[in-house]
mmCIF file of N, CA and C in Angstrom:
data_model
loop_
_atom_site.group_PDB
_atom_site.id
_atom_site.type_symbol
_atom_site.label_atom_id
_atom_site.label_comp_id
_atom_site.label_asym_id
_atom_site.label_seq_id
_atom_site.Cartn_x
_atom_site.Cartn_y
_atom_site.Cartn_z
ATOM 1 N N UNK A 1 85.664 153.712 92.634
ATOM 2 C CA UNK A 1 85.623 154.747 91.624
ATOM 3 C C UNK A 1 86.725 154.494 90.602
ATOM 4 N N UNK A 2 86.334 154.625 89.018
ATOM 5 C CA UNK A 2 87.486 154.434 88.309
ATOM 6 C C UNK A 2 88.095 155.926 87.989
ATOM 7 N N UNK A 3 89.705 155.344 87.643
ATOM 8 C CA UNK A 3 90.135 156.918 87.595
ATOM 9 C C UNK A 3 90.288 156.635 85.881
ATOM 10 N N UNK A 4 90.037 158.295 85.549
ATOM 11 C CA UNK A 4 89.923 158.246 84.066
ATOM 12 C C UNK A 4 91.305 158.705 83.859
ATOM 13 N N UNK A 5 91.407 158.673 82.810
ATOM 14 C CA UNK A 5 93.220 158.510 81.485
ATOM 15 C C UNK A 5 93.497 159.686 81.993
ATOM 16 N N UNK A 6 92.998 160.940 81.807
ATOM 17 C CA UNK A 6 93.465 162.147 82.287
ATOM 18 C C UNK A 6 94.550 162.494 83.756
ATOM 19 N N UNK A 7 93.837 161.875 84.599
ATOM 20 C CA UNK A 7 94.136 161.367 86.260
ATOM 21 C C UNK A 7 95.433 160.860 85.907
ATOM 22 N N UNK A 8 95.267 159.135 85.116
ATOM 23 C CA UNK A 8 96.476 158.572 85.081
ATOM 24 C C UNK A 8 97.620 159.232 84.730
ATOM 25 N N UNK A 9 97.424 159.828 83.402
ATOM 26 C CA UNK A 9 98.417 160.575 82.651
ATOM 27 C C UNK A 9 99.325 161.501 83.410
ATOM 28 N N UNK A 10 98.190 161.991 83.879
ATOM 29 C CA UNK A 10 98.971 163.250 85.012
ATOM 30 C C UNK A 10 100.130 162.699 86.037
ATOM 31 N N UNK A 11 99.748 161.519 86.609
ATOM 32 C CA UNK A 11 100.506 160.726 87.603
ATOM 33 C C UNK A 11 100.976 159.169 87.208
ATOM 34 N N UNK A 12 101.481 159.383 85.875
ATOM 35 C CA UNK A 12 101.498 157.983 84.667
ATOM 36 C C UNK A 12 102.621 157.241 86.303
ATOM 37 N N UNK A 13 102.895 156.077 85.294
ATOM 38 C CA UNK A 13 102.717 154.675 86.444
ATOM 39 C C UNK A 13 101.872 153.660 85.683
ATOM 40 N N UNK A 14 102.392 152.366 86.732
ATOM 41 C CA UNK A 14 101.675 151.229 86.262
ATOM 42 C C UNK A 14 100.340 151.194 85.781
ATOM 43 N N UNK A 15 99.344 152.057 86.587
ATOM 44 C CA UNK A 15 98.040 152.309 86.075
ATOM 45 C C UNK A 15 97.488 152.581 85.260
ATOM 46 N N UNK A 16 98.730 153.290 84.147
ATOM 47 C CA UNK A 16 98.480 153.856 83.273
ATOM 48 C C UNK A 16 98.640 152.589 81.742
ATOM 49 N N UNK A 17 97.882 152.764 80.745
ATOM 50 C CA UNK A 17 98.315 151.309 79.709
ATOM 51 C C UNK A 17 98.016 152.215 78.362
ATOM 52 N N UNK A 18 99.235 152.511 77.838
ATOM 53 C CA UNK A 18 99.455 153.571 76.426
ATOM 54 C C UNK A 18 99.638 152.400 75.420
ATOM 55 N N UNK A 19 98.849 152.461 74.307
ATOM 56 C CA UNK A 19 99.389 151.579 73.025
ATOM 57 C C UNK A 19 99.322 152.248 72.257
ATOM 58 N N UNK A 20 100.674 151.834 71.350
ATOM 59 C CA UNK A 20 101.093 152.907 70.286
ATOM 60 C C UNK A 20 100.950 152.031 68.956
ATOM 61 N N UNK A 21 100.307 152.671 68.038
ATOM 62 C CA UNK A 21 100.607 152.753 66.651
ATOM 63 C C UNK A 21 101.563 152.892 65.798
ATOM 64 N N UNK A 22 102.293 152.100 65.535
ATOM 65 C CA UNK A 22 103.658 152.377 64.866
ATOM 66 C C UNK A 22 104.783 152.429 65.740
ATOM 67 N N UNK A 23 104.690 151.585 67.319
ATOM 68 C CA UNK A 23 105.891 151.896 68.122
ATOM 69 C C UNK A 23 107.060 151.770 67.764
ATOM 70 N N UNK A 24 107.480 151.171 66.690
ATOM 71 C CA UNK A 24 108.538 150.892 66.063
ATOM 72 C C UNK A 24 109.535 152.078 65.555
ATOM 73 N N UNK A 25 108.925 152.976 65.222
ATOM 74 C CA UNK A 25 108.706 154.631 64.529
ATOM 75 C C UNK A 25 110.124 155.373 65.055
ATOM 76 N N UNK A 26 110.083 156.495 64.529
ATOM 77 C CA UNK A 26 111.417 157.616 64.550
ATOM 78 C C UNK A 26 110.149 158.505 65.659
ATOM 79 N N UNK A 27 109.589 158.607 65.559
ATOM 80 C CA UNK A 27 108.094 159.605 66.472
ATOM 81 C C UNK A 27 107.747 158.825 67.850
ATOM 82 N N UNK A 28 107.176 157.579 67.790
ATOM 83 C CA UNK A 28 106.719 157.406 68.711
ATOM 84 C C UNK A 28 107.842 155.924 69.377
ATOM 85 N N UNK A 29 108.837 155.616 68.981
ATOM 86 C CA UNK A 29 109.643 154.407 69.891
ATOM 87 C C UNK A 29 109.944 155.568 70.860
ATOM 88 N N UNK A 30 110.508 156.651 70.508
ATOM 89 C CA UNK A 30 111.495 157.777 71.428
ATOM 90 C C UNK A 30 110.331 157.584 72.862
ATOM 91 N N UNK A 31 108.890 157.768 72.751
ATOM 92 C CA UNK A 31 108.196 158.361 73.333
ATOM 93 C C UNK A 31 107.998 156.846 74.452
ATOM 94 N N UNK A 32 107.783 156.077 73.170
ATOM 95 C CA UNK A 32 107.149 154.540 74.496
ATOM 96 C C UNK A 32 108.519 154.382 75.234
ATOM 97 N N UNK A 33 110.030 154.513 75.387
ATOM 98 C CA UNK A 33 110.865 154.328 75.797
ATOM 99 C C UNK A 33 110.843 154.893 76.908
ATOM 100 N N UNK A 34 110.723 156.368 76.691
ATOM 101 C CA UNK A 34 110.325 157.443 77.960
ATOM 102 C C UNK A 34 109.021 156.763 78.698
ATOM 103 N N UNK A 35 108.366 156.278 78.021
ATOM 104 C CA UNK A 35 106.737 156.179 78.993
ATOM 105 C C UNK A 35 107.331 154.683 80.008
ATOM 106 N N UNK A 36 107.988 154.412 79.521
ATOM 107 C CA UNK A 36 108.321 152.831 79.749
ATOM 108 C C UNK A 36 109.090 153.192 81.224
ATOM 109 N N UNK A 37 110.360 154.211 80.902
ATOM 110 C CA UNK A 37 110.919 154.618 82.097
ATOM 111 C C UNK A 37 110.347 155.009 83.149
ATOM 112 N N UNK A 38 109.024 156.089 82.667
ATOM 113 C CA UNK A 38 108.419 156.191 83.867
ATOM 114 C C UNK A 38 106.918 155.215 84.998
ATOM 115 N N UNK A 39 107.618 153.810 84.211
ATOM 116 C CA UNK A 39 106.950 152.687 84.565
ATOM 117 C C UNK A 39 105.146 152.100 83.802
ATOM 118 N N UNK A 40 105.487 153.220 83.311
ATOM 119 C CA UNK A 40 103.976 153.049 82.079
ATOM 120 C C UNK A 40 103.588 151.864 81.626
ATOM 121 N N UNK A 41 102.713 150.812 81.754
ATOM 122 C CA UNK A 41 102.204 149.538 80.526
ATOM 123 C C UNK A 41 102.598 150.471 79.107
ATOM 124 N N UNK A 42 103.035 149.759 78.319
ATOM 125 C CA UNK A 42 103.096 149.713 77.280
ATOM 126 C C UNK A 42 103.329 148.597 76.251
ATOM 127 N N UNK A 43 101.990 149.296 75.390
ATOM 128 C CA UNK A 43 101.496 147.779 74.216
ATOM 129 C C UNK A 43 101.607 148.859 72.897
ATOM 130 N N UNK A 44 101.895 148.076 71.769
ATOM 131 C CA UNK A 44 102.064 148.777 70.402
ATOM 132 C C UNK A 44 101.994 147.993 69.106
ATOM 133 N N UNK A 45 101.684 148.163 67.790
ATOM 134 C CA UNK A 45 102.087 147.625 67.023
ATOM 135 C C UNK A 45 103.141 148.170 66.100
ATOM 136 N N UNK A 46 103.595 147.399 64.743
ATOM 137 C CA UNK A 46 104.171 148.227 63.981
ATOM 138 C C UNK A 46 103.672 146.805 62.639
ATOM 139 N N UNK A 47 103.849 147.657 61.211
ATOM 140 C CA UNK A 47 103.827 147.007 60.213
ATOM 141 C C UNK A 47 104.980 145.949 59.969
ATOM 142 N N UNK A 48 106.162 146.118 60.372
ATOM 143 C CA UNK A 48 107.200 145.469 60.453
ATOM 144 C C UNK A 48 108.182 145.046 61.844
ATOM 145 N N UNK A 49 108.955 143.747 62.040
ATOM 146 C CA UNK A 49 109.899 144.036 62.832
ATOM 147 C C UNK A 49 111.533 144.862 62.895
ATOM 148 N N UNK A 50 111.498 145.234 64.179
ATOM 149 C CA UNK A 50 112.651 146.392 63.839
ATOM 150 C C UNK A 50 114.163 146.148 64.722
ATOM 151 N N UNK A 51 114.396 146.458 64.750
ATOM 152 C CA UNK A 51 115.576 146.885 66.108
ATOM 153 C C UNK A 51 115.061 147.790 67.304
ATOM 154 N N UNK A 52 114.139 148.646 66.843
ATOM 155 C CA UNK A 52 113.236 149.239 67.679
ATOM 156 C C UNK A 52 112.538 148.249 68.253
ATOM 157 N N UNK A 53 111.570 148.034 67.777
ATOM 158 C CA UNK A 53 110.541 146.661 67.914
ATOM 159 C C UNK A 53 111.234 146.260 69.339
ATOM 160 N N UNK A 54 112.270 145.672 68.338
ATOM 161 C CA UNK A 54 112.995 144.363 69.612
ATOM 162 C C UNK A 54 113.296 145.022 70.878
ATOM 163 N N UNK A 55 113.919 146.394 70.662
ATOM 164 C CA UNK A 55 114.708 146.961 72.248
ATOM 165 C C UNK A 55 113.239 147.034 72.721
ATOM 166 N N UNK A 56 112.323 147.700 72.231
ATOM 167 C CA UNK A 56 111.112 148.155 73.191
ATOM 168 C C UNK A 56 110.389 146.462 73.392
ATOM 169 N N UNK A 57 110.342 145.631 73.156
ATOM 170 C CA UNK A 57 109.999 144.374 73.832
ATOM 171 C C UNK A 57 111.014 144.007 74.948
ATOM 172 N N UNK A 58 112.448 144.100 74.433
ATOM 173 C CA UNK A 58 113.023 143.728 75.813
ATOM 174 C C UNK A 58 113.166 144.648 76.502
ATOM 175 N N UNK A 59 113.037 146.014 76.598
ATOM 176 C CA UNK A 59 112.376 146.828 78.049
ATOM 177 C C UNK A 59 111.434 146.575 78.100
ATOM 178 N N UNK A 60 109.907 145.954 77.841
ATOM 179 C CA UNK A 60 108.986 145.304 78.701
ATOM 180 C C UNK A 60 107.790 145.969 78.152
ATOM 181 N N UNK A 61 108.034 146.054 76.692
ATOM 182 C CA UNK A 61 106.602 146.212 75.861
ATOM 183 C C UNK A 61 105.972 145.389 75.026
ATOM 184 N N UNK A 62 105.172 144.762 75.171
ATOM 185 C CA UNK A 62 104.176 144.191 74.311
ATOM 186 C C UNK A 62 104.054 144.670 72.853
ATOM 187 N N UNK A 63 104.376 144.079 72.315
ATOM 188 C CA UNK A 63 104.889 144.359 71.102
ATOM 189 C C UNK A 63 103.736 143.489 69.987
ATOM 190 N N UNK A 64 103.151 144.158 69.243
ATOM 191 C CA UNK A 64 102.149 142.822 68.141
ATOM 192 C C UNK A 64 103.474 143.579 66.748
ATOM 193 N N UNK A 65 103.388 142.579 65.824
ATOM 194 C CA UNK A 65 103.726 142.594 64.036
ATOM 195 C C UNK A 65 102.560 142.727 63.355
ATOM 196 N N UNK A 66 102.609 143.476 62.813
ATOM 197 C CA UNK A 66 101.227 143.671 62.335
ATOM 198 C C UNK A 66 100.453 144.873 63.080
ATOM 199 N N UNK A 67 99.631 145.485 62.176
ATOM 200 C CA UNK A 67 98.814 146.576 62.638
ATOM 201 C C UNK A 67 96.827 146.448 62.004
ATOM 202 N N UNK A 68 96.849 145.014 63.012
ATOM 203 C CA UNK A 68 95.321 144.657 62.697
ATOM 204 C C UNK A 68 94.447 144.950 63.743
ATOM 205 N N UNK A 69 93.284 145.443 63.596
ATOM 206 C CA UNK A 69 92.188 145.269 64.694
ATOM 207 C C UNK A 69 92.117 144.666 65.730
ATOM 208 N N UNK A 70 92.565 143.436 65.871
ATOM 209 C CA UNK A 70 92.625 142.280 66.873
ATOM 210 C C UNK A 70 93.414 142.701 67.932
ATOM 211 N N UNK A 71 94.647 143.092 67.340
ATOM 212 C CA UNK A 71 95.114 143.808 68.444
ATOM 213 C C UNK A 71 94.600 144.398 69.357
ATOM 214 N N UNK A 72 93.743 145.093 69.262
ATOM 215 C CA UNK A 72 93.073 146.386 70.211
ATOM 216 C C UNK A 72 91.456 145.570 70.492
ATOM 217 N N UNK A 73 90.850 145.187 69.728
ATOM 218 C CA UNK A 73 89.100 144.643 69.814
ATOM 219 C C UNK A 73 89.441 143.390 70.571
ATOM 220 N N UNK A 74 90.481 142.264 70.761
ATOM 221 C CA UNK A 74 90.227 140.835 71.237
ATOM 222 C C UNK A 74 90.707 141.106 72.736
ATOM 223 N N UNK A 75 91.056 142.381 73.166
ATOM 224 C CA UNK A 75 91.221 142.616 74.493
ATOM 225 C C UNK A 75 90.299 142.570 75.294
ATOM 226 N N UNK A 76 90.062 142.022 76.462
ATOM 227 C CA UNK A 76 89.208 142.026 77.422
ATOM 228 C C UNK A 76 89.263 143.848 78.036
ATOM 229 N N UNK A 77 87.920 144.366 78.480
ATOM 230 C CA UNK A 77 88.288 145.730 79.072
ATOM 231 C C UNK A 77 89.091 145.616 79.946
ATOM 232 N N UNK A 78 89.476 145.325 81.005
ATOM 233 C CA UNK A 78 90.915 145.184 82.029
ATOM 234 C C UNK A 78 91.512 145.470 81.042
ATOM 235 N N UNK A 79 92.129 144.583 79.665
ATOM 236 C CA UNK A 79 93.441 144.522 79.348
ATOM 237 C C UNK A 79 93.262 145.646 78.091
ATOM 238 N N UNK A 80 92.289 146.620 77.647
ATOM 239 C CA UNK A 80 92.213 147.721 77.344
ATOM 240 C C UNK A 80 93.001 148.621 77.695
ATOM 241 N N UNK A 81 93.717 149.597 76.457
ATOM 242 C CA UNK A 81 94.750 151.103 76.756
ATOM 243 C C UNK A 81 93.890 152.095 77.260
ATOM 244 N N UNK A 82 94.673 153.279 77.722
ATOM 245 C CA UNK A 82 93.149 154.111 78.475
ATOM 246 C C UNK A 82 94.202 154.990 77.486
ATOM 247 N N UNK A 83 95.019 154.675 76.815
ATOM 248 C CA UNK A 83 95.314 155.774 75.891
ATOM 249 C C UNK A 83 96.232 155.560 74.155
ATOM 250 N N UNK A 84 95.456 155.670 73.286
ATOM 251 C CA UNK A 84 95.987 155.252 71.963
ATOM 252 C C UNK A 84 96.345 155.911 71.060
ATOM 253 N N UNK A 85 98.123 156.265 71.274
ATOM 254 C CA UNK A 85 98.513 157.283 69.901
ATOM 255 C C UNK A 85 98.574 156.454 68.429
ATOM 256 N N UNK A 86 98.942 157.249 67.382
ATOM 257 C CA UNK A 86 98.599 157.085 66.266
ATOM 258 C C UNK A 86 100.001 157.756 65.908
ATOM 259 N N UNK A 87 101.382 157.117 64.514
ATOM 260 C CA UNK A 87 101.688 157.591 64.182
ATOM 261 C C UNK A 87 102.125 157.231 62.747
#
């Protein structure tokens, strides 16, 4: 049985795979940092590289430059987010 995003969220963890829009951001780095702590996948883009950028890659986020399609469409479903903010 698959468990849906809702499930995960509730009991976030490795299971869980959040990609953010703009992780780089004053809004959402704060948030992938926290998700990160509580062991969350986390994947994101941003239009630019940052100092953000960089800390949230070396705590262990997947990080793209750029905010293109490919990002998100050339994923295999496995390697699909079960959850995608926008900021």
């Amino acid at each position: 049985m698959t468990t849906n995003w809702r499930t995960k969220l509730a009991h976030p963890g490795p299971d869980l795979h959040v990609h953010l829009l703009g992780i780089g951001g004053v809004g959402l780095g704060p948030i992938a940092h926290m998700l990160l702590e509580m062991g969350v996948r986390i994947s994101g883009s941003d239009r630019q590289r940052s100092a953000n950028t960089d800390r949230l890659a070396q705590a262990g986020a997947q990080v793209y430059i750029g905010q293109v399609a490919a990002n998100l469409t050339e994923l295999t479903p496995a390697q699909r987010p079960d959850v995608v903010l926008i900021s």
